[in-house]
PDB file of C-alpha atoms in Angstrom:
ATOM      1  CA  MET A   1       3.591 -15.582 -44.053  1.00  0.00           C
ATOM      2  CA  THR A   2       0.058 -16.682 -44.746  1.00  0.00           C
ATOM      3  CA  LYS A   3      -3.010 -15.008 -43.347  1.00  0.00           C
ATOM      4  CA  THR A   4      -3.929 -17.977 -41.112  1.00  0.00           C
ATOM      5  CA  ARG A   5      -0.431 -18.040 -39.579  1.00  0.00           C
ATOM      6  CA  LYS A   6      -0.693 -14.356 -38.752  1.00  0.00           C
ATOM      7  CA  ILE A   7      -4.066 -14.908 -37.091  1.00  0.00           C
ATOM      8  CA  ILE A   8      -2.727 -17.858 -35.100  1.00  0.00           C
ATOM      9  CA  LEU A   9       0.336 -15.854 -33.964  1.00  0.00           C
ATOM     10  CA  ILE A  10      -1.868 -12.932 -32.911  1.00  0.00           C
ATOM     11  CA  CYS A  11      -4.130 -15.285 -30.915  1.00  0.00           C
ATOM     12  CA  VAL A  12      -1.131 -16.892 -29.193  1.00  0.00           C
ATOM     13  CA  PHE A  13       0.290 -13.440 -28.387  1.00  0.00           C
ATOM     14  CA  ILE A  14      -3.037 -12.279 -26.920  1.00  0.00           C
ATOM     15  CA  PHE A  15      -3.253 -15.475 -24.851  1.00  0.00           C
ATOM     16  CA  PHE A  16       0.210 -14.972 -23.327  1.00  0.00           C
ATOM     17  CA  VAL A  17      -0.434 -11.284 -22.633  1.00  0.00           C
ATOM     18  CA  GLY A  18      -3.747 -12.265 -20.999  1.00  0.00           C
ATOM     19  CA  LEU A  19      -1.929 -14.618 -18.632  1.00  0.00           C
ATOM     20  CA  PHE A  20       0.106 -11.787 -17.148  1.00  0.00           C
ATOM     21  CA  ILE A  21      -2.000  -8.661 -17.640  1.00  0.00           C
ATOM     22  CA  HIS A  22      -5.716  -8.750 -16.929  1.00  0.00           C
ATOM     23  CA  PRO A  23      -8.288  -6.771 -14.920  1.00  0.00           C
ATOM     24  CA  LYS A  24      -9.763  -7.182 -11.453  1.00  0.00           C
ATOM     25  CA  LYS A  25      -6.908  -8.044  -9.140  1.00  0.00           C
ATOM     26  CA  ILE A  26      -7.639  -7.255  -5.508  1.00  0.00           C
ATOM     27  CA  ILE A  27      -4.793  -5.387  -3.812  1.00  0.00           C
ATOM     28  CA  TYR A  28      -4.641  -5.554  -0.026  1.00  0.00           C
ATOM     29  CA  GLN A  29      -3.193  -3.086   2.449  1.00  0.00           C
ATOM     30  CA  PRO A  30      -1.854  -4.714   5.641  1.00  0.00           C
ATOM     31  CA  LYS A  31      -3.372  -4.518   9.093  1.00  0.00           C
ATOM     32  CA  ILE A  32      -1.413  -2.256  11.473  1.00  0.00           C
ATOM     33  CA  ILE A  33      -1.907  -2.597  15.232  1.00  0.00           C
ATOM     34  CA  GLY A  34       0.441  -0.330  17.137  1.00  0.00           C
ATOM     35  CA  LYS A  35       1.139   1.707  20.230  1.00  0.00           C
ATOM     36  CA  VAL A  36       2.165   5.375  20.523  1.00  0.00           C
ATOM     37  CA  ILE A  37       4.218   6.459  23.543  1.00  0.00           C
ATOM     38  CA  ASP A  38       6.352   9.437  24.553  1.00  0.00           C
ATOM     39  CA  GLN A  39      10.080   9.319  25.363  1.00  0.00           C
ATOM     40  CA  LYS A  40       9.352   8.409  28.998  1.00  0.00           C
ATOM     41  CA  GLY A  41       7.202   5.428  27.990  1.00  0.00           C
ATOM     42  CA  ASN A  42       3.834   7.026  28.799  1.00  0.00           C
ATOM     43  CA  PRO A  43       1.011   6.295  26.338  1.00  0.00           C
ATOM     44  CA  ILE A  44      -0.184   9.209  24.212  1.00  0.00           C
ATOM     45  CA  LYS A  45      -3.955   9.405  23.814  1.00  0.00           C
ATOM     46  CA  ASN A  46      -5.783  11.095  20.935  1.00  0.00           C
ATOM     47  CA  ALA A  47      -2.776  11.085  18.605  1.00  0.00           C
ATOM     48  CA  THR A  48      -3.855  11.042  14.964  1.00  0.00           C
ATOM     49  CA  VAL A  49      -2.712   8.058  12.889  1.00  0.00           C
ATOM     50  CA  PHE A  50      -3.402   7.674   9.179  1.00  0.00           C
ATOM     51  CA  ARG A  51      -2.354   5.433   6.336  1.00  0.00           C
ATOM     52  CA  ILE A  52      -0.493   7.052   3.438  1.00  0.00           C
ATOM     53  CA  GLU A  53      -1.474   5.791   0.002  1.00  0.00           C
ATOM     54  CA  GLU A  54      -0.773   6.790  -3.591  1.00  0.00           C
ATOM     55  CA  ASN A  55      -3.470   8.052  -5.892  1.00  0.00           C
ATOM     56  CA  LYS A  56      -2.860   7.540  -9.629  1.00  0.00           C
ATOM     57  CA  SER A  57      -4.357   9.933 -12.132  1.00  0.00           C
ATOM     58  CA  LYS A  58      -3.783  10.653 -15.795  1.00  0.00           C
ATOM     59  CA  ASN A  59      -2.612  14.125 -16.794  1.00  0.00           C
ATOM     60  CA  LYS A  60      -5.280  15.306 -19.227  1.00  0.00           C
ATOM     61  CA  GLU A  61      -3.001  17.721 -21.072  1.00  0.00           C
ATOM     62  CA  PHE A  62       0.027  15.484 -21.690  1.00  0.00           C
ATOM     63  CA  GLY A  63      -1.351  11.977 -21.016  1.00  0.00           C
ATOM     64  CA  TYR A  64       1.187  10.692 -18.487  1.00  0.00           C
ATOM     65  CA  LEU A  65       0.402   9.194 -15.078  1.00  0.00           C
ATOM     66  CA  GLU A  66       0.728  11.409 -12.016  1.00  0.00           C
ATOM     67  CA  PHE A  67       1.106  10.037  -8.506  1.00  0.00           C
ATOM     68  CA  GLU A  68       0.095  11.966  -5.416  1.00  0.00           C
ATOM     69  CA  GLU A  69      -0.090  10.914  -1.795  1.00  0.00           C
ATOM     70  CA  PHE A  70      -3.290  10.995   0.163  1.00  0.00           C
ATOM     71  CA  LYS A  71      -4.231  10.175   3.736  1.00  0.00           C
ATOM     72  CA  SER A  72      -6.715   7.403   4.371  1.00  0.00           C
ATOM     73  CA  GLN A  73      -8.081   5.482   7.366  1.00  0.00           C
ATOM     74  CA  ILE A  74      -7.630   8.254   9.920  1.00  0.00           C
ATOM     75  CA  VAL A  75      -7.877   6.956  13.509  1.00  0.00           C
ATOM     76  CA  LYS A  76      -7.109   8.280  17.008  1.00  0.00           C
ATOM     77  CA  THR A  77      -5.179   6.463  19.702  1.00  0.00           C
ATOM     78  CA  ASP A  78      -7.099   5.329  22.786  1.00  0.00           C
ATOM     79  CA  LEU A  79      -6.239   5.952  26.483  1.00  0.00           C
ATOM     80  CA  ASN A  80      -3.464   3.335  26.330  1.00  0.00           C
ATOM     81  CA  GLY A  81      -1.953   4.798  23.136  1.00  0.00           C
ATOM     82  CA  ASP A  82      -3.149   1.850  21.045  1.00  0.00           C
ATOM     83  CA  PHE A  83      -4.416   2.170  17.473  1.00  0.00           C
ATOM     84  CA  GLU A  84      -5.523  -0.116  14.671  1.00  0.00           C
ATOM     85  CA  LEU A  85      -5.596   0.425  10.919  1.00  0.00           C
ATOM     86  CA  THR A  86      -7.655  -2.474   9.581  1.00  0.00           C
ATOM     87  CA  GLU A  87      -6.785  -4.491   6.489  1.00  0.00           C
ATOM     88  CA  LYS A  88      -8.021  -2.670   3.419  1.00  0.00           C
ATOM     89  CA  SER A  89      -8.558  -3.782  -0.173  1.00  0.00           C
ATOM     90  CA  ARG A  90      -9.030  -2.161  -3.568  1.00  0.00           C
ATOM     91  CA  ILE A  91      -9.357  -3.380  -7.146  1.00  0.00           C
ATOM     92  CA  ASP A  92      -6.459  -2.800  -9.537  1.00  0.00           C
ATOM     93  CA  TRP A  93      -7.861  -2.993 -13.055  1.00  0.00           C
ATOM     94  CA  ILE A  94      -4.564  -3.452 -14.914  1.00  0.00           C
ATOM     95  CA  HIS A  95      -1.709  -5.198 -13.177  1.00  0.00           C
ATOM     96  CA  PHE A  96       1.167  -7.579 -13.703  1.00  0.00           C
ATOM     97  CA  HIS A  97       1.500 -11.029 -12.153  1.00  0.00           C
ATOM     98  CA  LEU A  98       4.958 -11.492 -10.754  1.00  0.00           C
ATOM     99  CA  PRO A  99       6.384 -14.657  -9.163  1.00  0.00           C
ATOM    100  CA  PHE A 100       6.880 -12.877  -5.831  1.00  0.00           C
ATOM    101  CA  ALA A 101       5.002 -10.384  -3.643  1.00  0.00           C
ATOM    102  CA  TRP A 102       6.335  -7.724  -1.297  1.00  0.00           C
ATOM    103  CA  CYS A 103       4.010  -6.034   1.159  1.00  0.00           C
ATOM    104  CA  ASN A 104       4.830  -2.406   2.041  1.00  0.00           C
ATOM    105  CA  THR A 105       2.974   0.161   4.081  1.00  0.00           C
ATOM    106  CA  GLU A 106       3.461   3.754   5.146  1.00  0.00           C
ATOM    107  CA  PHE A 107       1.695   5.736   7.856  1.00  0.00           C
ATOM    108  CA  GLU A 108       2.029   8.944   9.868  1.00  0.00           C
ATOM    109  CA  VAL A 109       1.435   9.753  13.553  1.00  0.00           C
ATOM    110  CA  SER A 110       0.918  13.319  14.775  1.00  0.00           C
ATOM    111  CA  LYS A 111      -0.087  15.039  18.019  1.00  0.00           C
ATOM    112  CA  ASN A 112       0.055  18.683  19.115  1.00  0.00           C
ATOM    113  CA  GLY A 113       3.191  19.322  21.185  1.00  0.00           C
ATOM    114  CA  PHE A 114       5.081  16.391  19.621  1.00  0.00           C
ATOM    115  CA  GLU A 115       7.163  15.905  16.474  1.00  0.00           C
ATOM    116  CA  THR A 116       5.284  14.181  13.661  1.00  0.00           C
ATOM    117  CA  TYR A 117       6.448  10.635  13.004  1.00  0.00           C
ATOM    118  CA  ARG A 118       6.303   9.394   9.417  1.00  0.00           C
ATOM    119  CA  THR A 119       7.517   6.071   8.111  1.00  0.00           C
ATOM    120  CA  LYS A 120       9.716   5.840   5.050  1.00  0.00           C
ATOM    121  CA  PHE A 121       9.295   3.426   2.169  1.00  0.00           C
ATOM    122  CA  GLY A 122      10.736   0.106   3.292  1.00  0.00           C
ATOM    123  CA  ASP A 123      10.390   0.659   7.059  1.00  0.00           C
ATOM    124  CA  TYR A 124       7.509  -1.802   7.194  1.00  0.00           C
ATOM    125  CA  GLU A 125       7.752  -4.444   4.515  1.00  0.00           C
ATOM    126  CA  GLU A 126       7.395  -8.180   4.378  1.00  0.00           C
ATOM    127  CA  TYR A 127       7.771 -10.859   1.735  1.00  0.00           C
ATOM    128  CA  ASN A 128       4.518 -12.769   1.302  1.00  0.00           C
ATOM    129  CA  GLU A 129       4.740 -16.227  -0.275  1.00  0.00           C
ATOM    130  CA  ASP A 130       1.007 -16.418  -0.987  1.00  0.00           C
ATOM    131  CA  LEU A 131       1.475 -14.011  -3.928  1.00  0.00           C
ATOM    132  CA  ASN A 132      -1.470 -11.893  -2.804  1.00  0.00           C
ATOM    133  CA  ALA A 133       0.552  -8.888  -1.621  1.00  0.00           C
ATOM    134  CA  CYS A 134      -0.591  -7.935   1.882  1.00  0.00           C
ATOM    135  CA  LYS A 135      -3.541 -10.240   2.566  1.00  0.00           C
ATOM    136  CA  GLY A 136      -3.184 -11.585   6.088  1.00  0.00           C
ATOM    137  CA  VAL A 137      -0.073  -9.493   6.863  1.00  0.00           C
ATOM    138  CA  GLU A 138       0.000  -7.588  10.163  1.00  0.00           C
ATOM    139  CA  PHE A 139       2.544  -5.064  11.457  1.00  0.00           C
ATOM    140  CA  ASN A 140       2.868  -4.198  15.165  1.00  0.00           C
ATOM    141  CA  PRO A 141       4.899  -0.976  15.494  1.00  0.00           C
ATOM    142  CA  LYS A 142       5.739   0.798  18.745  1.00  0.00           C
ATOM    143  CA  ILE A 143       6.038   4.497  17.926  1.00  0.00           C
ATOM    144  CA  ILE A 144       7.933   6.905  20.197  1.00  0.00           C
ATOM    145  CA  LEU A 145       6.999  10.572  19.713  1.00  0.00           C
ATOM    146  CA  LYS A 146       9.487  13.247  20.795  1.00  0.00           C
ATOM    147  CA  LYS A 147       8.247  16.389  22.526  1.00  0.00           C
ATOM    148  CA  LEU A 148       8.852  19.713  20.808  1.00  0.00           C
TER     149      LEU A 148
END
C-alpha cells in the first residue's frame, strides 16, 4: 500500500470517528414537578427532595473509571407537599451519538418520622425522539411516604 493511500485511509477513518465521537455535547436532566403525601393523603411539608446523579472520576493508581453517586439540586417541599427540580444541563466532553435517546432520572425523598423513598433506575424514563436526551422532558410523580 502506498504512502498516499495510507494517509487517505487515516483521514477517512478520522472523519468517520469524528462524526460519532466529538466534544461538547450538552446533556440535560429532566424537570421533575411532584407532590409528597402521607398514607392518608395529607401533604408533607419540609420533606427533603434531591436528584441523584453519577460522578465519573479516573482512578489515579490503576487508570479505570470509577462511578459514585452524589446528591444534587436539594429542595424542600412547600405547605402543599409540592416540589420542583428544574431542568439541568451539563457538558459531556466525549460522547457517542446514537440513533435514539432515552431519558432517565433518579431522586430521593426523605423526612424525619417517615421511610425514605428512593426511585430505582427505570422508574422514571421516557423515550425522546428529538435525540437530545432529556431536553423538554417533565415527570410529575406523586410520592407516598410511609410513617415509621
